[in-house]
Amino acid sequence: DMKVTQMPRYLIKRMGENVLLECGQDMSHETMYWYRQDPGLGLQLIYISYDVDSNSEGDIPKGYRVSRKKREHFSLILDSAKTNQTSVYFCASGTGTTEVFFGKGTRLTVV
Amino acid sequence: GDSVTQTEGLVTLTEGLPVMLNCTYQTIYSNPFLFWYVQHLNESPRLLLKSFTDNKRTEHQGFHATLHKSSSSFHLQKSSAQLSDSALYYCALSPQGGRALIFGTGTTVSVSP
């Protein structure tokens, strides 16, 4: 069963706290992504990972970092969260030639 | 740089009428892959259809699109909208294939009875 799993689904954090969003996939995809989704802005790429320890910045990497130590896991870290990082975060895996599969998303609120 | 433009933010229409969503793209690469993703309320985006072949119509679930490299377009069409087509539609570009997917800002489609 092809699946991208995100944890947690909902998260409320105070400004300045650290945030860890986790993502797993069971399809052995080399490429994984983190996007954020905001109304009117669509899906914006934060980071892309081409394999273990092979990560590249996307369009909006500032304020975020990622970790990929196993092919099936890809984490997004917010060091000292800011209110403008309130958003829905989607993890995805797949290739740009076939299909990219999305997780169910994490709704993060920073207060 | 690479980009995708979706000109309509919101499309409202009556059930049974045709729908067309615009998508144009920019890339320096000559063989891009184009995609349409659909996202229903409180769900995650999922692939609707894709293409990399110039001037070839691709169809899925009643929707169709044709990649036109001459005009850098990949418009989505359906002849008769259904209530269940109400959703957010994203056009996406993979400039070289196998690289990052770049999404447009999305078009919300609202179909009423």
mmCIF file of C-alpha atoms in Angstrom:
data_model
loop_
_atom_site.group_PDB
_atom_site.id
_atom_site.type_symbol
_atom_site.label_atom_id
_atom_site.label_comp_id
_atom_site.label_asym_id
_atom_site.label_seq_id
_atom_site.Cartn_x
_atom_site.Cartn_y
_atom_site.Cartn_z
ATOM 1 C CA ASP A 1 0.000 0.000 0.000
ATOM 2 C CA MET A 2 1.614 3.239 -1.184
ATOM 3 C CA LYS A 3 1.593 5.694 1.642
ATOM 4 C CA VAL A 4 3.154 8.880 2.920
ATOM 5 C CA THR A 5 2.628 9.307 6.635
ATOM 6 C CA GLN A 6 2.952 12.605 8.449
ATOM 7 C CA MET A 7 3.102 13.161 12.170
ATOM 8 C CA PRO A 8 1.614 14.986 13.923
ATOM 9 C CA ARG A 9 -1.509 16.017 12.055
ATOM 10 C CA TYR A 10 -2.175 19.058 14.196
ATOM 11 C CA LEU A 11 0.266 21.073 16.262
ATOM 12 C CA ILE A 12 0.116 24.272 18.268
ATOM 13 C CA LYS A 13 3.388 25.858 19.304
ATOM 14 C CA ARG A 14 4.430 29.080 20.970
ATOM 15 C CA MET A 15 6.611 31.557 19.138
ATOM 16 C CA GLY A 16 10.250 30.721 19.717
ATOM 17 C CA GLU A 17 9.699 27.026 20.334
ATOM 18 C CA ASN A 18 11.317 24.374 18.170
ATOM 19 C CA VAL A 19 9.120 22.301 15.893
ATOM 20 C CA LEU A 20 9.751 18.860 14.418
ATOM 21 C CA LEU A 21 7.543 17.532 11.654
ATOM 22 C CA GLU A 22 8.114 13.963 10.623
ATOM 23 C CA CYS A 23 7.351 12.145 7.426
ATOM 24 C CA GLY A 24 7.682 8.554 6.309
ATOM 25 C CA GLN A 25 7.071 6.729 3.054
ATOM 26 C CA ASP A 26 6.870 3.056 2.211
ATOM 27 C CA MET A 27 7.549 3.254 -1.540
ATOM 28 C CA SER A 28 11.368 3.393 -1.449
ATOM 29 C CA HIS A 29 11.287 6.684 -3.330
ATOM 30 C CA GLU A 30 14.611 8.454 -3.538
ATOM 31 C CA THR A 31 13.047 11.895 -3.793
ATOM 32 C CA MET A 32 11.042 13.489 -0.999
ATOM 33 C CA TYR A 33 9.668 16.984 -0.569
ATOM 34 C CA TRP A 34 8.372 19.427 1.990
ATOM 35 C CA TYR A 35 5.800 21.972 0.858
ATOM 36 C CA ARG A 36 3.751 24.519 2.711
ATOM 37 C CA GLN A 37 0.283 25.507 1.599
ATOM 38 C CA ASP A 38 -1.216 28.920 2.173
ATOM 39 C CA PRO A 39 -4.405 30.361 0.693
ATOM 40 C CA GLY A 40 -3.693 32.180 -2.544
ATOM 41 C CA LEU A 41 -0.069 31.077 -2.611
ATOM 42 C CA GLY A 42 -0.509 27.471 -3.526
ATOM 43 C CA LEU A 43 2.058 24.824 -2.683
ATOM 44 C CA GLN A 44 5.473 26.311 -2.084
ATOM 45 C CA LEU A 45 8.536 24.086 -2.033
ATOM 46 C CA ILE A 46 10.592 24.378 1.125
ATOM 47 C CA TYR A 47 13.135 21.609 0.625
ATOM 48 C CA ILE A 48 13.703 18.688 -1.683
ATOM 49 C CA SER A 49 15.726 15.617 -0.812
ATOM 50 C CA TYR A 50 17.181 13.428 -3.564
ATOM 51 C CA ASP A 51 18.326 10.712 -1.153
ATOM 52 C CA VAL A 52 19.928 10.247 2.254
ATOM 53 C CA ASP A 53 21.902 13.376 3.201
ATOM 54 C CA SER A 54 21.305 14.893 -0.262
ATOM 55 C CA ASN A 55 19.042 17.849 0.360
ATOM 56 C CA SER A 56 18.488 21.043 -1.582
ATOM 57 C CA GLU A 57 16.725 24.267 -0.809
ATOM 58 C CA GLY A 58 13.453 24.967 -2.483
ATOM 59 C CA ASP A 59 11.854 28.342 -3.007
ATOM 60 C CA ILE A 60 11.278 29.287 0.636
ATOM 61 C CA PRO A 61 13.913 27.580 2.817
ATOM 62 C CA LYS A 62 14.493 30.439 5.224
ATOM 63 C CA GLY A 63 13.598 29.488 8.771
ATOM 64 C CA TYR A 64 13.562 25.777 8.021
ATOM 65 C CA ARG A 65 15.990 22.907 7.925
ATOM 66 C CA VAL A 66 15.620 19.254 7.075
ATOM 67 C CA SER A 67 17.127 15.925 7.937
ATOM 68 C CA ARG A 68 17.144 12.714 5.966
ATOM 69 C CA LYS A 69 19.166 9.918 7.543
ATOM 70 C CA LYS A 70 17.113 7.044 6.133
ATOM 71 C CA ARG A 71 15.536 6.875 2.702
ATOM 72 C CA GLU A 72 12.067 6.349 4.164
ATOM 73 C CA HIS A 73 12.159 9.264 6.619
ATOM 74 C CA PHE A 74 12.339 13.001 5.997
ATOM 75 C CA SER A 75 12.037 15.533 8.806
ATOM 76 C CA LEU A 76 11.332 19.253 8.737
ATOM 77 C CA ILE A 77 12.653 21.335 11.606
ATOM 78 C CA LEU A 78 11.705 24.851 12.557
ATOM 79 C CA ASP A 79 14.210 26.334 14.961
ATOM 80 C CA SER A 80 12.476 29.046 16.957
ATOM 81 C CA ALA A 81 9.099 29.071 15.269
ATOM 82 C CA LYS A 82 7.578 32.314 14.089
ATOM 83 C CA THR A 83 3.931 33.265 13.721
ATOM 84 C CA ASN A 84 4.324 33.600 9.947
ATOM 85 C CA GLN A 85 5.185 29.913 9.823
ATOM 86 C CA THR A 86 1.602 29.078 10.691
ATOM 87 C CA SER A 87 0.538 26.982 7.733
ATOM 88 C CA VAL A 88 -0.314 23.531 6.469
ATOM 89 C CA TYR A 89 2.773 21.497 5.723
ATOM 90 C CA PHE A 90 2.757 18.656 3.233
ATOM 91 C CA CYS A 91 5.366 16.007 2.825
ATOM 92 C CA ALA A 92 5.509 14.205 -0.480
ATOM 93 C CA SER A 93 7.536 11.543 -2.206
ATOM 94 C CA GLY A 94 7.954 10.429 -5.790
ATOM 95 C CA THR A 95 9.571 11.558 -9.000
ATOM 96 C CA GLY A 96 8.950 14.411 -11.361
ATOM 97 C CA THR A 97 8.215 12.001 -14.173
ATOM 98 C CA THR A 98 5.585 9.704 -12.727
ATOM 99 C CA GLU A 99 3.624 10.719 -9.674
ATOM 100 C CA VAL A 100 4.249 12.495 -6.431
ATOM 101 C CA PHE A 101 2.311 11.176 -3.441
ATOM 102 C CA PHE A 102 1.326 13.515 -0.659
ATOM 103 C CA GLY A 103 0.823 12.898 3.017
ATOM 104 C CA LYS A 104 -2.304 14.127 4.779
ATOM 105 C CA GLY A 105 -0.562 17.274 5.964
ATOM 106 C CA THR A 106 0.290 18.846 9.300
ATOM 107 C CA ARG A 107 -1.630 21.925 10.357
ATOM 108 C CA LEU A 108 0.812 24.009 12.390
ATOM 109 C CA THR A 109 -0.294 27.006 14.391
ATOM 110 C CA VAL A 110 2.332 29.229 15.986
ATOM 111 C CA VAL A 111 0.937 31.542 18.640
ATOM 112 C CA GLY B 1 13.453 30.732 -13.439
ATOM 113 C CA ASP B 2 10.890 28.001 -13.806
ATOM 114 C CA SER B 3 7.318 28.961 -13.001
ATOM 115 C CA VAL B 4 3.667 28.059 -13.450
ATOM 116 C CA THR B 5 0.853 30.547 -13.876
ATOM 117 C CA GLN B 6 -2.788 29.849 -13.169
ATOM 118 C CA THR B 7 -4.779 32.961 -13.940
ATOM 119 C CA GLU B 8 -8.058 32.085 -12.260
ATOM 120 C CA GLY B 9 -8.179 31.990 -8.519
ATOM 121 C CA LEU B 10 -11.822 30.979 -8.372
ATOM 122 C CA VAL B 11 -14.128 29.497 -10.970
ATOM 123 C CA THR B 12 -17.816 29.164 -10.181
ATOM 124 C CA LEU B 13 -20.181 27.349 -12.491
ATOM 125 C CA THR B 14 -23.390 25.409 -12.690
ATOM 126 C CA GLU B 15 -23.496 21.654 -12.857
ATOM 127 C CA GLY B 16 -23.497 20.388 -16.429
ATOM 128 C CA LEU B 17 -21.590 23.292 -17.899
ATOM 129 C CA PRO B 18 -18.082 22.931 -19.346
ATOM 130 C CA VAL B 19 -15.067 23.954 -17.362
ATOM 131 C CA MET B 20 -11.649 25.093 -18.504
ATOM 132 C CA LEU B 21 -8.779 25.975 -16.212
ATOM 133 C CA ASN B 22 -5.818 27.820 -17.617
ATOM 134 C CA CYS B 23 -2.220 26.865 -17.049
ATOM 135 C CA THR B 24 0.881 28.308 -18.645
ATOM 136 C CA TYR B 25 4.454 27.662 -17.706
ATOM 137 C CA GLN B 26 7.959 28.969 -18.143
ATOM 138 C CA THR B 27 11.102 26.883 -18.357
ATOM 139 C CA ILE B 28 14.291 26.856 -20.350
ATOM 140 C CA TYR B 29 14.167 23.089 -20.678
ATOM 141 C CA SER B 30 12.745 21.616 -23.841
ATOM 142 C CA ASN B 31 11.154 18.481 -22.371
ATOM 143 C CA PRO B 32 9.164 19.416 -19.303
ATOM 144 C CA PHE B 33 6.611 17.241 -17.583
ATOM 145 C CA LEU B 34 3.247 18.872 -16.814
ATOM 146 C CA PHE B 35 0.729 17.710 -14.241
ATOM 147 C CA TRP B 36 -2.684 18.540 -12.864
ATOM 148 C CA TYR B 37 -3.312 17.756 -9.227
ATOM 149 C CA VAL B 38 -6.683 17.964 -7.484
ATOM 150 C CA GLN B 39 -7.265 18.594 -3.816
ATOM 151 C CA HIS B 40 -10.688 18.114 -2.291
ATOM 152 C CA LEU B 41 -11.600 19.811 0.961
ATOM 153 C CA ASN B 42 -9.593 18.525 3.934
ATOM 154 C CA GLU B 43 -7.681 16.115 1.741
ATOM 155 C CA SER B 44 -4.203 16.072 0.287
ATOM 156 C CA PRO B 45 -3.410 16.753 -3.379
ATOM 157 C CA ARG B 46 -3.537 13.783 -5.707
ATOM 158 C CA LEU B 47 -2.547 13.356 -9.314
ATOM 159 C CA LEU B 48 -5.304 13.908 -11.858
ATOM 160 C CA LEU B 49 -3.324 13.665 -15.098
ATOM 161 C CA LYS B 50 0.095 14.252 -16.571
ATOM 162 C CA SER B 51 1.839 14.706 -19.896
ATOM 163 C CA PHE B 52 5.205 15.209 -21.477
ATOM 164 C CA THR B 53 4.242 14.662 -25.102
ATOM 165 C CA ASP B 54 3.679 17.712 -27.242
ATOM 166 C CA ASN B 55 0.225 18.080 -28.809
ATOM 167 C CA LYS B 56 -1.098 14.816 -27.391
ATOM 168 C CA ARG B 57 -4.375 14.818 -25.478
ATOM 169 C CA THR B 58 -4.329 13.040 -22.139
ATOM 170 C CA GLU B 59 -7.517 12.077 -20.310
ATOM 171 C CA HIS B 60 -8.527 10.830 -16.892
ATOM 172 C CA GLN B 61 -11.804 10.755 -14.964
ATOM 173 C CA GLY B 62 -13.581 12.873 -17.579
ATOM 174 C CA PHE B 63 -10.922 15.583 -17.581
ATOM 175 C CA HIS B 64 -8.509 16.188 -20.421
ATOM 176 C CA ALA B 65 -5.535 18.367 -21.206
ATOM 177 C CA THR B 66 -3.092 18.807 -24.075
ATOM 178 C CA LEU B 67 0.464 19.972 -23.669
ATOM 179 C CA HIS B 68 1.263 22.668 -26.219
ATOM 180 C CA LYS B 69 4.931 23.500 -26.098
ATOM 181 C CA SER B 70 4.530 26.223 -28.728
ATOM 182 C CA SER B 71 2.389 28.240 -26.336
ATOM 183 C CA SER B 72 3.749 26.745 -23.084
ATOM 184 C CA SER B 73 0.251 25.779 -22.046
ATOM 185 C CA PHE B 74 -1.476 22.836 -20.394
ATOM 186 C CA HIS B 75 -5.111 23.835 -19.898
ATOM 187 C CA LEU B 76 -7.499 21.490 -18.101
ATOM 188 C CA GLN B 77 -10.960 20.897 -19.514
ATOM 189 C CA LYS B 78 -14.096 18.933 -18.814
ATOM 190 C CA SER B 79 -17.195 18.955 -20.955
ATOM 191 C CA SER B 80 -19.750 18.721 -18.166
ATOM 192 C CA ALA B 81 -18.972 19.688 -14.570
ATOM 193 C CA GLN B 82 -20.310 17.656 -11.666
ATOM 194 C CA LEU B 83 -20.879 18.686 -8.080
ATOM 195 C CA SER B 84 -18.065 16.355 -7.052
ATOM 196 C CA ASP B 85 -15.622 18.351 -9.190
ATOM 197 C CA SER B 86 -15.664 21.137 -6.609
ATOM 198 C CA ALA B 87 -12.064 21.229 -5.438
ATOM 199 C CA LEU B 88 -8.741 23.040 -5.646
ATOM 200 C CA TYR B 89 -6.819 22.324 -8.849
ATOM 201 C CA TYR B 90 -3.089 22.759 -9.193
ATOM 202 C CA CYS B 91 -1.059 22.814 -12.354
ATOM 203 C CA ALA B 92 2.518 21.663 -11.798
ATOM 204 C CA LEU B 93 5.744 21.605 -13.768
ATOM 205 C CA SER B 94 8.757 19.348 -13.577
ATOM 206 C CA PRO B 95 11.244 21.190 -15.758
ATOM 207 C CA GLN B 96 13.607 18.324 -16.410
ATOM 208 C CA GLY B 97 11.652 15.368 -15.162
ATOM 209 C CA GLY B 98 12.868 13.755 -11.978
ATOM 210 C CA ARG B 99 13.448 17.119 -10.399
ATOM 211 C CA ALA B 100 11.292 19.207 -8.134
ATOM 212 C CA LEU B 101 7.656 19.788 -8.878
ATOM 213 C CA ILE B 102 6.794 23.468 -9.157
ATOM 214 C CA PHE B 103 3.170 24.293 -8.486
ATOM 215 C CA GLY B 104 0.978 27.143 -9.595
ATOM 216 C CA THR B 105 -1.104 29.072 -7.096
ATOM 217 C CA GLY B 106 -4.126 26.882 -7.708
ATOM 218 C CA THR B 107 -7.669 27.403 -8.984
ATOM 219 C CA THR B 108 -10.648 26.730 -6.770
ATOM 220 C CA VAL B 109 -13.596 25.298 -8.662
ATOM 221 C CA SER B 110 -17.041 25.584 -7.130
ATOM 222 C CA VAL B 111 -19.871 23.742 -8.885
ATOM 223 C CA SER B 112 -23.439 24.471 -7.856
ATOM 224 C CA PRO B 113 -26.691 22.675 -8.721
#
